[in-house]
Coordinates of C-alpha atoms and ligand atoms in Angstrom, one line a residue:
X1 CA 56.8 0.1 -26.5
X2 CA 56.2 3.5 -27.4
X3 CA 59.1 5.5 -28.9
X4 CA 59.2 9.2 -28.6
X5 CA 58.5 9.4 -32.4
X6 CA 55.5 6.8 -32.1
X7 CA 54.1 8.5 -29.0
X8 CA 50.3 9.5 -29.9
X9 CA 50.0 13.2 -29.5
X10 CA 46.9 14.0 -26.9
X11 CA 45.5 15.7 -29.8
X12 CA 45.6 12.7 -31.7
X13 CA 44.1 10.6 -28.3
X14 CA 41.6 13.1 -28.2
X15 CA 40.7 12.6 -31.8
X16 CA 40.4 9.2 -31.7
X17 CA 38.4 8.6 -29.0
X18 CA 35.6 11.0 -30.5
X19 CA 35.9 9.1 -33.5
X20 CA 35.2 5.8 -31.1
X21 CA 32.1 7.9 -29.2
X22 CA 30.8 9.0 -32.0
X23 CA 31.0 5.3 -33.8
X24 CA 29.4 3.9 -30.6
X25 CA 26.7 6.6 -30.2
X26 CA 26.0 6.0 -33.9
X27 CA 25.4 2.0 -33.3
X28 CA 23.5 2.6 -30.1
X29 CA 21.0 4.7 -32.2
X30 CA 20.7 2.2 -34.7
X31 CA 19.9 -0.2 -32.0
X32 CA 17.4 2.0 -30.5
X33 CA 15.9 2.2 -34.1
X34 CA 15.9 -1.4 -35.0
X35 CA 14.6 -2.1 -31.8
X36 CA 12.0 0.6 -32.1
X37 CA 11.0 -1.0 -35.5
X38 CA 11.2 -4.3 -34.1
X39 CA 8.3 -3.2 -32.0
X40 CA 6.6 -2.0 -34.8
X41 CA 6.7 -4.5 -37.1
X42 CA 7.1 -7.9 -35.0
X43 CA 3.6 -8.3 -34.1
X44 CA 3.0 -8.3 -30.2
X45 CA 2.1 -12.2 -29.8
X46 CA 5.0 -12.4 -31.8
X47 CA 7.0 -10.8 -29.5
X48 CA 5.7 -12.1 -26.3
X49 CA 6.4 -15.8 -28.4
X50 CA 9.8 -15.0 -28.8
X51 CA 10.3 -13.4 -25.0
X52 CA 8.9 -16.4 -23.6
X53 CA 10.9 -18.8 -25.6
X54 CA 14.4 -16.8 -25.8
X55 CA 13.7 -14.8 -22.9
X56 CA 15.4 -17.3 -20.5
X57 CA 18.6 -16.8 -22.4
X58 CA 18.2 -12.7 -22.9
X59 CA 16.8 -11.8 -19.9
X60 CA 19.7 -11.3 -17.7
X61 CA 18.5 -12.1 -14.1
X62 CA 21.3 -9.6 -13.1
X63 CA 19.6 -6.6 -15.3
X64 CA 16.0 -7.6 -15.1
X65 CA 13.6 -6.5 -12.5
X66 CA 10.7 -8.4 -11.4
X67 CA 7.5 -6.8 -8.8
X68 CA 5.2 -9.2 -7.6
X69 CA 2.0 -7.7 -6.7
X70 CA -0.5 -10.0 -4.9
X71 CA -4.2 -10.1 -4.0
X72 CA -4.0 -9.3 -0.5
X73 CA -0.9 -7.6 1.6
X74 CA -1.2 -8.0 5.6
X75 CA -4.7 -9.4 5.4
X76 CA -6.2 -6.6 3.4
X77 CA -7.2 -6.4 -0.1
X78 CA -4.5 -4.8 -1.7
X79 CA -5.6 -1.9 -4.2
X80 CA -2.6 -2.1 -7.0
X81 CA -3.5 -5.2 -7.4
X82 CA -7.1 -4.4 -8.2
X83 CA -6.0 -1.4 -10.3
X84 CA -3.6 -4.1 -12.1
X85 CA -6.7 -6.3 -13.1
X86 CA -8.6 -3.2 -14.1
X87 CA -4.9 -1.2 -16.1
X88 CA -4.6 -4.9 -18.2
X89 CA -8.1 -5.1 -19.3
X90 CA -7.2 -2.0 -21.2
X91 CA -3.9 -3.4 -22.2
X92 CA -5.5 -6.8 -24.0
X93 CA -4.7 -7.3 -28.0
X94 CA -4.6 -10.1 -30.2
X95 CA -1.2 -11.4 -28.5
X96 CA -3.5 -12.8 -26.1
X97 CA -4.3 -16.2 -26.1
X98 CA -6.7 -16.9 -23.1
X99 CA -9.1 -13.8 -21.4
X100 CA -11.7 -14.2 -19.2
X101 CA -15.2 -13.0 -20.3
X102 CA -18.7 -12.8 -18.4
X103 CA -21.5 -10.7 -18.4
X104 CA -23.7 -9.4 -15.2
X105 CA -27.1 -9.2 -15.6
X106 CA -27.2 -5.0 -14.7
X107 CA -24.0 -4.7 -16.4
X108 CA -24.3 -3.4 -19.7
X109 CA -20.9 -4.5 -21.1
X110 CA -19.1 -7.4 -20.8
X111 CA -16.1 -7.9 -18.3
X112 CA -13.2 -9.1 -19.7
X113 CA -10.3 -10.2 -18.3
X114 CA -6.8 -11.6 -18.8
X115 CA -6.4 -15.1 -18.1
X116 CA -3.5 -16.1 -15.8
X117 CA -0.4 -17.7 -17.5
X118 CA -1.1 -14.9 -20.1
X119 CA 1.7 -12.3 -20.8
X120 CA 0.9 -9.0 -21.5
X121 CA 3.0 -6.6 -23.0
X122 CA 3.2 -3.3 -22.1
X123 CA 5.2 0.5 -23.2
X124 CA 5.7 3.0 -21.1
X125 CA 8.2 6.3 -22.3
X126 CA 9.8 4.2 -24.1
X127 CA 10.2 1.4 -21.6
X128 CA 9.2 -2.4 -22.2
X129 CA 7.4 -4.1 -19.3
X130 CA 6.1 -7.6 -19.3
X131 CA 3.1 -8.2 -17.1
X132 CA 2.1 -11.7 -15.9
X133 CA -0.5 -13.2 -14.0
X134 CA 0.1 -16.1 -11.3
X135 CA -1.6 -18.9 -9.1
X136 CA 0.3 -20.0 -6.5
X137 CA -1.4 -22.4 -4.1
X138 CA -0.1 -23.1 0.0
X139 CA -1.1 -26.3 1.7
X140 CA -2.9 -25.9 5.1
X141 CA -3.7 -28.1 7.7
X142 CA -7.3 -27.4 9.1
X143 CA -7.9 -28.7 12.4
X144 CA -11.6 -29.6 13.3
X145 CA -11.8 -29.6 16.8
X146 CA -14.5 -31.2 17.5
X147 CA -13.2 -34.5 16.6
X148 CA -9.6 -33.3 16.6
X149 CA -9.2 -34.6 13.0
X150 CA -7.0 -33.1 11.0
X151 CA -7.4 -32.5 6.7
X152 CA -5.2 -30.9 4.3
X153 CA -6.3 -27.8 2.3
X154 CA -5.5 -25.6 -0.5
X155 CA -5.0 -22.2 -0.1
X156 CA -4.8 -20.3 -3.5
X157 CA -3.0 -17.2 -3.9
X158 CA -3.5 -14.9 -6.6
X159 CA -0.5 -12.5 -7.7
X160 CA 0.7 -10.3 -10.6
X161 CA 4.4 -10.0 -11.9
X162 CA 5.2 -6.8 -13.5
X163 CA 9.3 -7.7 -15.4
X164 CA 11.4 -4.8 -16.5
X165 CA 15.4 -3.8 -17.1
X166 CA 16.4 -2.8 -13.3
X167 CA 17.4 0.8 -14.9
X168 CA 13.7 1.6 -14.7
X169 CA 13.1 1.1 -11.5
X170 CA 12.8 4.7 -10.5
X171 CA 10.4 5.6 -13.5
X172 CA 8.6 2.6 -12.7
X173 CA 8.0 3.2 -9.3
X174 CA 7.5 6.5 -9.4
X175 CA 5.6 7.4 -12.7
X176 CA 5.1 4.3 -14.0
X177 CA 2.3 2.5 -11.6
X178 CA 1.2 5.4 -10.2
X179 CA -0.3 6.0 -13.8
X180 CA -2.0 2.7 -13.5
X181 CA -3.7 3.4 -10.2
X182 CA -4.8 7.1 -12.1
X183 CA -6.1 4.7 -15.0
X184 CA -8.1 2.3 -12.4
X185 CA -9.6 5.2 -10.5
X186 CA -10.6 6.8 -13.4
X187 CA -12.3 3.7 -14.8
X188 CA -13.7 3.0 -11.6
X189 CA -15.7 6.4 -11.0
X190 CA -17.4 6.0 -14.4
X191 CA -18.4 3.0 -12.7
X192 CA -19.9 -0.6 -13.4
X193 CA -22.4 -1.3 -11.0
X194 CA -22.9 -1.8 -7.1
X195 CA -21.4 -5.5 -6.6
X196 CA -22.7 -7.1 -3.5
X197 CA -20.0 -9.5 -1.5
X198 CA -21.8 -12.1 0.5
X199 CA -20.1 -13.2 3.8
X200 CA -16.5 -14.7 2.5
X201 CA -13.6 -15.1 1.6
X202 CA -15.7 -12.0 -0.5
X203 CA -16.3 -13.9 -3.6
X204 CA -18.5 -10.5 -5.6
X205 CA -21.6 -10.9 -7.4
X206 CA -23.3 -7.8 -9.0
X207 CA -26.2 -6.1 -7.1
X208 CA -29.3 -6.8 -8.8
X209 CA -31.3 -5.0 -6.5
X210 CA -33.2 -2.0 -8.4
X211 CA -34.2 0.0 -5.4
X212 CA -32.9 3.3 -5.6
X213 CA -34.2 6.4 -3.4
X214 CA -36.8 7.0 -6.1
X215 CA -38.5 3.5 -5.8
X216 CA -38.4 3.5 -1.6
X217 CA -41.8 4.1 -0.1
X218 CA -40.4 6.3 2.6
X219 CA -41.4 10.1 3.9
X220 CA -39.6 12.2 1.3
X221 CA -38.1 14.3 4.4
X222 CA -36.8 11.3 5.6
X223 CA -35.1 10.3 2.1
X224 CA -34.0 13.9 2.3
X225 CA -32.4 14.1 4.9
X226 CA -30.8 10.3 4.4
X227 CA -29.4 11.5 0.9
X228 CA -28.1 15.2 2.9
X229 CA -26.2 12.8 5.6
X230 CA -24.8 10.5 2.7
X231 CA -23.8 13.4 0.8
X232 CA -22.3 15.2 3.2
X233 CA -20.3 12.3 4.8
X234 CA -18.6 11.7 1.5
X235 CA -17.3 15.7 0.9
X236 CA -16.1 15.4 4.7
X237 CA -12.4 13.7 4.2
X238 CA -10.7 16.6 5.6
X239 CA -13.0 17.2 8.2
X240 CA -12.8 13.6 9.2
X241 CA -8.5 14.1 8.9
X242 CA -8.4 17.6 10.8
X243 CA -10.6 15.8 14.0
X244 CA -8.4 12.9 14.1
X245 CA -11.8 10.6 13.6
X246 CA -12.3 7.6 11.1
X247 CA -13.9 8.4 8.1
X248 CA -17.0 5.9 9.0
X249 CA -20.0 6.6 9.5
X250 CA -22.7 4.2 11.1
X251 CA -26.6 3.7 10.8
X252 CA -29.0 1.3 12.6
X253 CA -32.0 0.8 10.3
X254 CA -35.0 -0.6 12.8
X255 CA -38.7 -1.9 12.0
X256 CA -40.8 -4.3 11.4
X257 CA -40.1 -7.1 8.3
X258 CA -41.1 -5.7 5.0
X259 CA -40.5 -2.3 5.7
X260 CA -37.6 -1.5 3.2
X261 CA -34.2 -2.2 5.6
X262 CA -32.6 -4.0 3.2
X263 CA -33.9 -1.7 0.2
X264 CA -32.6 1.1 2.1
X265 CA -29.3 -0.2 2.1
X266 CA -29.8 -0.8 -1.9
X267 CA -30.4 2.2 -2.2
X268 CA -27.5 3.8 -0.4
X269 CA -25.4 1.2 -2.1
X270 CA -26.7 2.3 -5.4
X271 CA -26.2 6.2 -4.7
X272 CA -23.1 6.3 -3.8
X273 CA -21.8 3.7 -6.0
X274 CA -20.2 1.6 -3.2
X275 CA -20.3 -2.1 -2.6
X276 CA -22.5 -3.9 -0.4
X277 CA -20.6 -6.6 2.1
X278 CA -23.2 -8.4 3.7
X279 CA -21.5 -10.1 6.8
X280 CA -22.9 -12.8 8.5
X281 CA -22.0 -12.8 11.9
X282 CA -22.9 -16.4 12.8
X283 CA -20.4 -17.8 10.5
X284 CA -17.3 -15.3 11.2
X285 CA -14.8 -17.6 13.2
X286 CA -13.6 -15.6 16.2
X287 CA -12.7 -11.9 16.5
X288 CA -9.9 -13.1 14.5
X289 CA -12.2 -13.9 11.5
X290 CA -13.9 -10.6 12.1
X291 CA -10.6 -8.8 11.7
X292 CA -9.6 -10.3 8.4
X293 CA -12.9 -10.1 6.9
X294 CA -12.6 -6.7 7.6
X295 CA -9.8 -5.7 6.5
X296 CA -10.3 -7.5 3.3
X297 CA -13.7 -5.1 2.5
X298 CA -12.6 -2.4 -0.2
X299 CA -12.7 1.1 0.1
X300 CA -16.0 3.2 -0.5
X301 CA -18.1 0.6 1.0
X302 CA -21.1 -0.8 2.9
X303 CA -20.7 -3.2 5.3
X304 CA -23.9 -4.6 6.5
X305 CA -24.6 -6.2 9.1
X306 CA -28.5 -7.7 9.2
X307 CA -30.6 -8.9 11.7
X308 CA -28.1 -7.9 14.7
X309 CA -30.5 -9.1 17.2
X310 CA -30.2 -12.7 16.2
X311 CA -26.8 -12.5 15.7
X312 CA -24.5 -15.1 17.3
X313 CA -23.3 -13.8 21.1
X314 CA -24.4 -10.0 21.0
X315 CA -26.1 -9.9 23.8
X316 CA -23.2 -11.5 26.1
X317 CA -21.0 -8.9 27.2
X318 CA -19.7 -9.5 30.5
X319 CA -19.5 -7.5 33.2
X320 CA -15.8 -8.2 33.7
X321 CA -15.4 -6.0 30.6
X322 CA -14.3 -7.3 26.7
X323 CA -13.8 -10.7 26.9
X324 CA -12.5 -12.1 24.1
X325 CA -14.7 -14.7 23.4
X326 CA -14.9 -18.5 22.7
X327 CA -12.6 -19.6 19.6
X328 CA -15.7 -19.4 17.1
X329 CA -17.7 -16.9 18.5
X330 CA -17.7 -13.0 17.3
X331 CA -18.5 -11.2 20.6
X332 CA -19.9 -7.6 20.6
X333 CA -16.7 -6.3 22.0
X334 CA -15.1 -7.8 19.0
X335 CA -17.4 -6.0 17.2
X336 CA -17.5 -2.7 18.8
X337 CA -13.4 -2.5 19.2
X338 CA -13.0 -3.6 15.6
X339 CA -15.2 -0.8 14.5
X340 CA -13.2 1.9 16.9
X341 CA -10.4 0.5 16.4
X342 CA -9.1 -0.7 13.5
X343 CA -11.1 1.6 10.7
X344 CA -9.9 4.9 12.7
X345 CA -6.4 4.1 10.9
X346 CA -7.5 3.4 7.6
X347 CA -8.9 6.9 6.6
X348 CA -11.1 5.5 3.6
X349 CA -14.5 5.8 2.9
X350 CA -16.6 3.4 5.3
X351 CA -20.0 3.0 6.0
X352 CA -21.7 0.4 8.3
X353 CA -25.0 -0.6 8.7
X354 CA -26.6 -2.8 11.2
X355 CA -30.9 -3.6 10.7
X356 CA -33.2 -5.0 13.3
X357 CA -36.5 -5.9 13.7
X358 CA -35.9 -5.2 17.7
X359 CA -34.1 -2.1 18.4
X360 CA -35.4 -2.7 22.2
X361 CA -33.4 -6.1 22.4
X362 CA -30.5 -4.4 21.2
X363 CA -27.1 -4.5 24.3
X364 CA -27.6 -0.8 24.4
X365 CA -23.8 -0.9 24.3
X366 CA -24.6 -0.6 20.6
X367 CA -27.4 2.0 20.9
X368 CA -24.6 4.5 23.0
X369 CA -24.1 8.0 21.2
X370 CA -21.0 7.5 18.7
X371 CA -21.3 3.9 18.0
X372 CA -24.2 4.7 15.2
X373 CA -24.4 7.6 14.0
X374 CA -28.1 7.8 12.5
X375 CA -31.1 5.9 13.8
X376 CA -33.4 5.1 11.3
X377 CA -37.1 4.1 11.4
X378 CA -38.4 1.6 9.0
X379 CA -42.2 2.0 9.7
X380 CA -45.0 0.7 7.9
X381 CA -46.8 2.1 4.6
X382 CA -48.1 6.0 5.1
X383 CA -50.4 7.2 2.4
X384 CA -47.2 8.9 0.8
X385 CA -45.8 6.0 0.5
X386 CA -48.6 4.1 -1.1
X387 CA -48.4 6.9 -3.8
X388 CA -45.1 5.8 -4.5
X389 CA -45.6 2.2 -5.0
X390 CA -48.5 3.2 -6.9
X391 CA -46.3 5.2 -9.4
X392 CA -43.6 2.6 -9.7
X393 CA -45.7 -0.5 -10.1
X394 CA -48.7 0.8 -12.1
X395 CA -46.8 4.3 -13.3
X396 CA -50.4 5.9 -12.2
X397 CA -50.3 9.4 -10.3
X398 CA -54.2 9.3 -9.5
X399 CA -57.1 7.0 -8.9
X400 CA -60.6 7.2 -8.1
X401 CA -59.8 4.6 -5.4
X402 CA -56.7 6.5 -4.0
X403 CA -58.7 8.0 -1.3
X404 CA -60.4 4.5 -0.1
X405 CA -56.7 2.9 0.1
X406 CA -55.8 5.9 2.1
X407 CA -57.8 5.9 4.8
X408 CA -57.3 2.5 5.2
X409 CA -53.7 2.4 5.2
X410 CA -53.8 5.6 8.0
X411 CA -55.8 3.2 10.4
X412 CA -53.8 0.0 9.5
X413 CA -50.2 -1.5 10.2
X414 CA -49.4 -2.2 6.8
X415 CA -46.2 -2.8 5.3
X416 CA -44.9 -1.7 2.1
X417 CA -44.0 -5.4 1.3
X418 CA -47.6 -6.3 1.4
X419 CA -48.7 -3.6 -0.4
X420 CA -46.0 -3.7 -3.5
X421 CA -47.1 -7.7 -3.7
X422 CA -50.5 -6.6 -4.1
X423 CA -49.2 -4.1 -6.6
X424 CA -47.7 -7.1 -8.3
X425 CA -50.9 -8.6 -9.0
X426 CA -51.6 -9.0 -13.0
X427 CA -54.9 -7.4 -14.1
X428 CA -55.6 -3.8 -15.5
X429 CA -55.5 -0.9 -13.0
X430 CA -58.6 -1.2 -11.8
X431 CA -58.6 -5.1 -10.7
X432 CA -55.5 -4.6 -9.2
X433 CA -56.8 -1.3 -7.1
X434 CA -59.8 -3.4 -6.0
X435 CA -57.9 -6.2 -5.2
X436 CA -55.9 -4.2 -3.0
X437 CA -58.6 -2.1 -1.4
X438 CA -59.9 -6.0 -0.7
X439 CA -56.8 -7.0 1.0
X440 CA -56.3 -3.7 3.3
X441 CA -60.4 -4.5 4.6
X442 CA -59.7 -8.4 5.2
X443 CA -56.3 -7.3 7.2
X444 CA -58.4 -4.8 8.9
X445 CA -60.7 -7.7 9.9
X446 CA -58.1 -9.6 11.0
X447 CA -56.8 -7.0 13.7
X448 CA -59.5 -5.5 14.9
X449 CA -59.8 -9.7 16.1
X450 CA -56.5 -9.3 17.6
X451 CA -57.4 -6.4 19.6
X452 CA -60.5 -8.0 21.0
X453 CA -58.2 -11.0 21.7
X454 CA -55.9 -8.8 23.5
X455 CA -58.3 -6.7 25.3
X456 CA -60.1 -9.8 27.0
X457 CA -56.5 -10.9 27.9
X458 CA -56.7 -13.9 25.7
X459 CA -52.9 -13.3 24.2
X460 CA -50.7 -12.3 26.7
X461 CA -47.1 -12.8 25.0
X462 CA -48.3 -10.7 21.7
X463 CA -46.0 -8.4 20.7
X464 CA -46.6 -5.1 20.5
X465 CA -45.7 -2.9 18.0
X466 CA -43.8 0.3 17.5
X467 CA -45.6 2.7 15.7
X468 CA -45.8 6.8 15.1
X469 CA -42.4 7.1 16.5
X470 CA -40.0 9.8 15.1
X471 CA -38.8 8.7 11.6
X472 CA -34.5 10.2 12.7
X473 CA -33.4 10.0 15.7
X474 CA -29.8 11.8 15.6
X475 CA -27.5 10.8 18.4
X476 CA -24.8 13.4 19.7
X477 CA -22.8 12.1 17.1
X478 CA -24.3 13.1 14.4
X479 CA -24.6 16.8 16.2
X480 CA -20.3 16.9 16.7
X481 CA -20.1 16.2 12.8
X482 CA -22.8 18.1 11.5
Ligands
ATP1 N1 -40.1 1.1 1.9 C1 -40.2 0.3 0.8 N2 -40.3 0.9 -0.4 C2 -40.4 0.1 -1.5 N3 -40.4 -1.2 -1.5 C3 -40.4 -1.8 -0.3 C4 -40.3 -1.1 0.9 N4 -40.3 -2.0 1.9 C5 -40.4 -3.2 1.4 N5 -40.5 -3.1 0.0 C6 -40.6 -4.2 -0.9 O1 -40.7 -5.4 -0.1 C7 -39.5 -6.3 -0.3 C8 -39.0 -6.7 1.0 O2 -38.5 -5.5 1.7 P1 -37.1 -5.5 2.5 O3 -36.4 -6.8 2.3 O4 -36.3 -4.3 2.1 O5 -37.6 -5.4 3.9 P2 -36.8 -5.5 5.3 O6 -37.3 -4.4 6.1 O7 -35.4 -5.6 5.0 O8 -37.4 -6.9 5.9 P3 -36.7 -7.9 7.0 O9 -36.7 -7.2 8.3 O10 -37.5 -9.1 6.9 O11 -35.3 -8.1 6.5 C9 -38.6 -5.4 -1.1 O12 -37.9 -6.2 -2.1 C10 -39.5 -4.4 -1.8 O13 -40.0 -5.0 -3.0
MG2 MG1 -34.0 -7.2 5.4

């Protein structure tokens, strides 16, 4: 009981309880100090020892905050997560136990990674964050319905926690991983180089294909004007926003085998830095397949599509309209609608490329201005390009024999495949020129045969081959964007 003698004073209150703010501001900066020298002097694996062995008991599930990031969100591949991988590798000291190290063949450093299970310590304006990668795995029961057996399978999911005290969650959200995608974008633009994703679940290897534009036997207004429509497409975001159209562009590359189709898309691959997904369209399951395969291609890249005239069901549209196909089939309309569709709400960087040997068998649903943007002709060798397979595989500019090898190749269908194997040959210049000259006389031989063949009516079902036509054609498409 307080008497009115032993009544504190408010002056006296007041006094007291800055002494007790002052005391506990006092031990809260010695906390922060020790804890800062903590930091400082514990070394990190020491640290993430003693976090993972006394963590359970400090880490107050009420106070700490956990994120889990995972490979994939809705289907696609999810982009923080990738930026994650890339922040960490920058993030690895001798705390580490297990990383993950390999070496491409083009690459000219080696990749590493942290391992999963690993812990990774990280400081951020003065926060503490604790990074961790997991495995999870989901059963699945796959159905083969042929024999309407049924197996069990393993699905493996691959995630990354980020753990922190709840009051960060703000910073965190706000500053805090946005800095990490900064750091992965920065990383990726002085960038490792092209990987190539064969038809999935995408498993990456690196591209190891050395065609550029230099090395492509091709007219150089055709490469011109290739490189121009590349460039272009890739300063156009806004223009592509302010039309409302998906930032996608399309190409059909057509011509005979060995004509460069598949360099070309090297090459485009390798200027613009974007990965290659080759999709096989035979062995997508369903429209459904298509969709997530998709969606699970990363921004600023080529999806291509080879071969589309022997591709599983192309031809078969019906007349009732899209039909949705058999279960396992991929149908053109899946196709065409997942290309209108879906990638006109995405607004990244896409670029898709279909090749054929048979632009004439084509379902000229897929030849229709706006569905490809550029048609490109993949013809055979033209003394220009001979000069350029002479200058990458022999580095010569000039030959006596130049002229002989010209004239020949202007009379022949010759590919640049055929030549560049020629090329190939070991020997000194001169052998190898010979040997060449040799080869285009013998193949001249050989058609002038056809012909008579032909002509007498011997070989009805011989195919006849494009040649001389326009290298570009550019559909109205191309004229809207331009
Ligand atoms: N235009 C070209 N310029 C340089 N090299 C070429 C060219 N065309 C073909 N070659 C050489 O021939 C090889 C085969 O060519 P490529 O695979 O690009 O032909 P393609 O047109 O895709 O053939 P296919 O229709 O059979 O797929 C290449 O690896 C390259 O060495
Ligand atoms: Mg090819």
């Amino acid at each position: 009981m307080f008497t009115a003698s032993n009544i504190p004073s408010t002056s006296s209150i007041l006094a007291m309880y800055s002494t007790f703010a002052a005391a506990a501001m006092l031990v809260r900066t010695i906390l922060n100090e020790v804890q800062t020298l903590a930091t400082q002097l514990i070394p990190q694996w020491l640290q993430v020892k003693i976090l993972s062995i006394f963590g359970q008991f400090f880490t107050n599930p009420t106070t700490q905050m956990t994120l889990f990031i995972k490979e994939h969100a809705n289907m696609e591949l999810n982009e923080l997560y990738q930026a994650s991988e890339v922040y960490l590798s920058t993030r690895i000291t001798s705390s580490i136990g297990q990383l993950q190290v390999s070496k491409a063949p083009r690459e000219k450093s080696l990749s590493i990674k942290v391992n999963r299970g690993q812990q990774v310590l990280d400081t951020f304006r003065g926060m503490d964050l604790v990074w961790e990668f997991v495995t999870t795995e989901t059963q699945q029961i796959i159905v083969n319905y042929e024999d309407m057996s049924g197996s069990n399978g393993k699905t493996e999911h691959k995630s990354v926690t980020l753990s922190f005290h709840k009051r960060y969650k703000d910073e965190v959200l706000n500053n805090y991983l946005p800095y990490v995608m900064e750091t992965f974008k920065c990383m990726e633009s002085e960038k490792r180089s092209v990987r190539l994703y064969a038809y999935g679940p995408w498993g990456s290897i690196n591209l190891d294909h050395p065609s550029t534009f230099d090395t492509l036997a091709m007219e150089p207004e055709l490469k011109r004007e290739i490189m121009e429509d590349l460039d272009r497409f890739v300063k156009r975001k806004d223009f592509y926003r302010r039309v409302g159209k998906a930032w996608k562009r399309g190409y059909l590359l057509y011509g005979p085998p060995g004509t460069g189709k598949s360099s070309l898309v090297a090459a485009m691959a390798n200027y613009l830095k974007f990965d290659i997904y080759d999709l096989e369209l035979a062995s997508v399951q369903g429209n459904g397949g298509l969709r997530s395969l998709l969606t699970g291609t990363a921004n600023r890249s080529i999806v291509v599509i080879e071969d589309i005239d022997c591709s599983a069901q192309l031809q078969d549209r019906g007349d009732a309209g899209y039909d949705h196909g058999s279960q396992n089939q991929v149908t053109l309309s899946g196709l065409l609608t997942f290309i209108d569709g879906l990638w006109s709400s995405c607004g990244d960087e896409r670029i898709i490329v279909f090749t054929t040997n048979h632009k004439d068998r084509l379902d000229p649903a897929l030849l229709r201005p706006g569905r490809m943007d550029m048609h490109i002709h993949m013809s055979y060798c033209s003394p220009n390009g001979f000069r350029i397979l002479a200058s990458n595989y022999l580095q010569i500019e000039n030959h006596r024999l130049f002229d002989e090898i010209e004239r020949l190749i202007k009379e022949l269908e010759v590919t640049p495949a055929e030549i560049a194997e020629e090329l190939m040959k070991g020997g000194d210049v001169d052998d190898v020129l010979e040997g060449l000259v040799g080869f285009l006389e013998k193949k001249r031989e050989k058609q002038m045969e056809l012909l008579d063949e032909s002509g007498s009516g011997k070989d009805e079902g011989m195919e006849t081959v494009e040649t001389g036509s326009k290298g570009v054609e550019e559909k109205a498409e191309m004229e809207i964007v331009s």
